[in-house]
mmCIF file of C-alpha atoms and ligand atoms in Angstrom:
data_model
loop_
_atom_site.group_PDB
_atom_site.id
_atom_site.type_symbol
_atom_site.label_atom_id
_atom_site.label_comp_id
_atom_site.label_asym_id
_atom_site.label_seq_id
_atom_site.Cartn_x
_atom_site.Cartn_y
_atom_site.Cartn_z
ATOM 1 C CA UNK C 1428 0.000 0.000 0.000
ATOM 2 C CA UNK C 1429 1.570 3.569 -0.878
ATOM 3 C CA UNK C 1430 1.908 5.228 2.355
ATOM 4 C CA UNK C 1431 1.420 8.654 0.087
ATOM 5 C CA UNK C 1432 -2.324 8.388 0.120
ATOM 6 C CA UNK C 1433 -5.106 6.601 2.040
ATOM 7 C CA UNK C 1434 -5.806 3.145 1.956
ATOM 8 C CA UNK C 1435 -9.391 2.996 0.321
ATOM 9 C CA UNK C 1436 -11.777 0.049 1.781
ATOM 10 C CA UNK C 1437 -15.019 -0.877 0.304
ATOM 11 C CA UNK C 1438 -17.311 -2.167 3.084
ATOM 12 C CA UNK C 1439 -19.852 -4.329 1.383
ATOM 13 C CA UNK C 1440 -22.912 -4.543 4.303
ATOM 14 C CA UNK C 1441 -26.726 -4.344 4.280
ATOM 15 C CA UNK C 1442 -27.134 -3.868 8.182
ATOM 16 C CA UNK C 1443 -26.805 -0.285 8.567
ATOM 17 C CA UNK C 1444 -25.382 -0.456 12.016
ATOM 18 C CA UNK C 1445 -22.851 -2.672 11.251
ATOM 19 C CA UNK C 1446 -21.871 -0.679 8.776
ATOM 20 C CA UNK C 1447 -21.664 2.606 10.610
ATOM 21 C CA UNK C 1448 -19.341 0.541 13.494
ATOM 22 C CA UNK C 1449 -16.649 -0.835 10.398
ATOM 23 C CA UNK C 1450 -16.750 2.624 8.665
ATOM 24 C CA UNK C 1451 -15.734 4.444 12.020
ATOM 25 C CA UNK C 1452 -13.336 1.948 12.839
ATOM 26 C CA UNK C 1453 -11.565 1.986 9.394
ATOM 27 C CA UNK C 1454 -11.712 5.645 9.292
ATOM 28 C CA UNK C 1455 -10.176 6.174 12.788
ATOM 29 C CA UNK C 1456 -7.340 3.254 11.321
ATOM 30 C CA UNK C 1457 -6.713 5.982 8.575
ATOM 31 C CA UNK C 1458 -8.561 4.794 5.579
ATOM 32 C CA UNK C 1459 -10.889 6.187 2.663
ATOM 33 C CA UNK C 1460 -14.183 4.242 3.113
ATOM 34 C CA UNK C 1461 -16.428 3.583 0.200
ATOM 35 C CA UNK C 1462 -19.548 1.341 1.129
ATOM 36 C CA UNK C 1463 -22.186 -1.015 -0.888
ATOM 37 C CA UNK C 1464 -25.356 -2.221 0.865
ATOM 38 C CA UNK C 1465 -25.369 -5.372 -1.963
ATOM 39 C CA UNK C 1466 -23.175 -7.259 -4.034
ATOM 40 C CA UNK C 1467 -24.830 -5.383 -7.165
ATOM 41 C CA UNK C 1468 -24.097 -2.399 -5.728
ATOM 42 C CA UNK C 1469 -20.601 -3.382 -4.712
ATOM 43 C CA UNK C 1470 -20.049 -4.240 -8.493
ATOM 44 C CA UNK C 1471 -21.097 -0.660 -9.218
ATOM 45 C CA UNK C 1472 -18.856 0.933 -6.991
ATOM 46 C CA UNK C 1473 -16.003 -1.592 -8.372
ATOM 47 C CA UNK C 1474 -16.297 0.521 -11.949
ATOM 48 C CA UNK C 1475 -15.861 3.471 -10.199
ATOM 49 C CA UNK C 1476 -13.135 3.090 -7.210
ATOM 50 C CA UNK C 1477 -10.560 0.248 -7.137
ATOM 51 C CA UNK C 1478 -10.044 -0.246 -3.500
ATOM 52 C CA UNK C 1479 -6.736 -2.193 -1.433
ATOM 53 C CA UNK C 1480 -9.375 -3.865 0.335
ATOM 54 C CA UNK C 1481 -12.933 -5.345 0.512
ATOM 55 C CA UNK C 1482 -14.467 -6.209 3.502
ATOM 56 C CA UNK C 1483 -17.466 -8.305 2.878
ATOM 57 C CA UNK C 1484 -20.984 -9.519 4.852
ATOM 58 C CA UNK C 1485 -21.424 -12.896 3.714
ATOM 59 C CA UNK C 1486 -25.514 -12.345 4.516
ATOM 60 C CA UNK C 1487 -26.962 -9.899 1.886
ATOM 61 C CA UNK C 1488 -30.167 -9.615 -0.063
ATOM 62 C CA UNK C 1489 -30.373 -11.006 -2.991
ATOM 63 C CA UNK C 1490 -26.678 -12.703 -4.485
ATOM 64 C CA UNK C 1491 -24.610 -13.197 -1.000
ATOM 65 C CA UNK C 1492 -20.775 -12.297 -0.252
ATOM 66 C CA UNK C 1493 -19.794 -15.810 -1.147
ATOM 67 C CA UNK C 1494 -20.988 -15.663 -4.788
ATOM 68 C CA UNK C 1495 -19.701 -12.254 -4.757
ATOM 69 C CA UNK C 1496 -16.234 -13.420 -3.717
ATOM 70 C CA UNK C 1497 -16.159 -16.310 -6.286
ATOM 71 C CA UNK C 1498 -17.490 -13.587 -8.899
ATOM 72 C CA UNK C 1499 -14.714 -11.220 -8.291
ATOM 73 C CA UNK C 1500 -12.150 -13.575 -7.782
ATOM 74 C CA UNK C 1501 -13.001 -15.002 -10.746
ATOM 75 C CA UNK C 1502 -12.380 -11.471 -13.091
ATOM 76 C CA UNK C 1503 -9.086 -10.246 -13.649
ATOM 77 C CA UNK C 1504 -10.048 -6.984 -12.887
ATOM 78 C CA UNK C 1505 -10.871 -7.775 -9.448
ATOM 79 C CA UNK C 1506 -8.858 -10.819 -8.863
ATOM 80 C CA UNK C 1507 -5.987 -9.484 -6.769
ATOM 81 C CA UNK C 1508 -8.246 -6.953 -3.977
ATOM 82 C CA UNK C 1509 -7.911 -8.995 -0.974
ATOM 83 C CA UNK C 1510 -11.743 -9.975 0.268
ATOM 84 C CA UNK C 1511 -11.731 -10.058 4.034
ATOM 85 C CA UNK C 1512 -15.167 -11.685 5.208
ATOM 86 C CA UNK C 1513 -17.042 -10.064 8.415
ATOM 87 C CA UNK C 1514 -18.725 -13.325 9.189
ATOM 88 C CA UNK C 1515 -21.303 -14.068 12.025
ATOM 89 C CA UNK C 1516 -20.445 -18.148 11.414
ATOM 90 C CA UNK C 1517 -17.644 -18.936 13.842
ATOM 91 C CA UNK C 1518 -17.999 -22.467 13.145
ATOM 92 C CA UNK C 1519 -14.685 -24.093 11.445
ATOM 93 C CA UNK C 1520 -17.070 -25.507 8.583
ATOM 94 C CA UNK C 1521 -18.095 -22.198 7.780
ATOM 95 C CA UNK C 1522 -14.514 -20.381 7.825
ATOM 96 C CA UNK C 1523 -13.660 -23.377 5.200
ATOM 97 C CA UNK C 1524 -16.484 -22.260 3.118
ATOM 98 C CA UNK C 1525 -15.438 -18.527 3.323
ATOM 99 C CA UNK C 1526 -11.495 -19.230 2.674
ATOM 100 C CA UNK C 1527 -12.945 -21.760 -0.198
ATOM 101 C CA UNK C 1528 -15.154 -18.787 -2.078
ATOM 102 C CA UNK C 1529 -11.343 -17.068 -2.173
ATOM 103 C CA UNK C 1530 -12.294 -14.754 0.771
ATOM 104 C CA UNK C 1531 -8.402 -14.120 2.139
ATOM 105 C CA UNK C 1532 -9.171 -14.167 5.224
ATOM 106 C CA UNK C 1533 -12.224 -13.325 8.077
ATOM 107 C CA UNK C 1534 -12.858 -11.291 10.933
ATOM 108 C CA UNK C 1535 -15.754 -12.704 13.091
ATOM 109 C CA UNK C 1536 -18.620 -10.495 13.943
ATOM 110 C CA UNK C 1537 -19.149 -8.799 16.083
ATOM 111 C CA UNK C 1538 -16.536 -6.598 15.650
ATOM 112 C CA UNK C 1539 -14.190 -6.222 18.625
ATOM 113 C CA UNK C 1540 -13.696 -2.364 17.208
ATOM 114 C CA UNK C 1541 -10.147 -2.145 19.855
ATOM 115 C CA UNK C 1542 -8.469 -5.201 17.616
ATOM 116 C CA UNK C 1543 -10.540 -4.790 14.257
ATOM 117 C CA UNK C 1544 -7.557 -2.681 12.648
ATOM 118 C CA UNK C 1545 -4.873 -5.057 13.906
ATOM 119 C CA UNK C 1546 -6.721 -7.912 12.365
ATOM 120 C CA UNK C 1547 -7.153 -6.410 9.003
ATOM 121 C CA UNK C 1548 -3.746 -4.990 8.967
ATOM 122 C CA UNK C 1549 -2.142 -8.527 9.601
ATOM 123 C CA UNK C 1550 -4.647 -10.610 7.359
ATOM 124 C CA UNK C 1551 -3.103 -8.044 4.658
ATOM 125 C CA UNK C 1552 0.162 -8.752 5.086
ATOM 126 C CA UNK C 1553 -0.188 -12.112 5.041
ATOM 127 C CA UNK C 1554 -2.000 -11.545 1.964
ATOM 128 C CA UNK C 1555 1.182 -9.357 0.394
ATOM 129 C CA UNK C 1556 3.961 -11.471 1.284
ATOM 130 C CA UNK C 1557 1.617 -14.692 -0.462
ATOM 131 C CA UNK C 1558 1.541 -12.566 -3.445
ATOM 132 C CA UNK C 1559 5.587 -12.353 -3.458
ATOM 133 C CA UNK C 1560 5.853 -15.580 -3.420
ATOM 134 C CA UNK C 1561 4.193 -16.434 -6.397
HETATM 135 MN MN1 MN Q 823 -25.877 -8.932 6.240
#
């Protein structure tokens, strides 16, 4: 990430509240927030911003985050933004499913908004140095 301009997230997040909580945190952790309240929205804002990070609901109307994932893992337009699920499933079957759609990585909700930065900030470095290695 260039440290000569603001990381730009795109929250992707149908419960408003939720969404408030992430931007606020993200924004006090320094970054640009852009935000979709469904996946076709999220593919709207996609033409228009291309963000260092997506953080995405897995639960929202109509196509869900997982088909979204696939979907924009699956373009190489969108391929390389890392896709960090906020997922309410803590179960290990359901992290499987999320790391399987070609999320990068999750951070369980609710948010714990003191370590929600730290999270993101070391799922994305994991997510760097895997893309050095390839
Ligand atoms: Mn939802």
């Amino acid at each position: 990430m260039p440290t000569d301009r603001r990381p730009l997230a795109l929250i992707v997040e149908d419960h408003p509240a939720n969404l408030m909580l992430v931007q606020a945190v993200l924004e006090r952790a320094g970054y640009v927030v852009a935000a979709a309240r469904s996946a076709e929205e999220a593919l709207d804002r996609l033409h228009q911003v291309k963000p260092d990070v997506i953080l995405m609901d897995i639960q929202l109307p109509g196509q869900d985050g997982l088909a979204l994932t696939r979907q924009l893992k699956a373009d190489p337009a969108t391929a390389a933004i890392p896709v960090v699920a906020l997922t309410a499933h803590a179960m290990k079957g359901d992290r499987q499913r999320v790391l399987s759609a070609g999320c990068d990585g999750y951070i369980a909700k609710p948010i714990n908004t003191r370590t929600f930065a730290t999270e993101l900030a070391t799922i994305l470095r994991t997510c760097r140095n895997a893309g050095q290695e390839e």
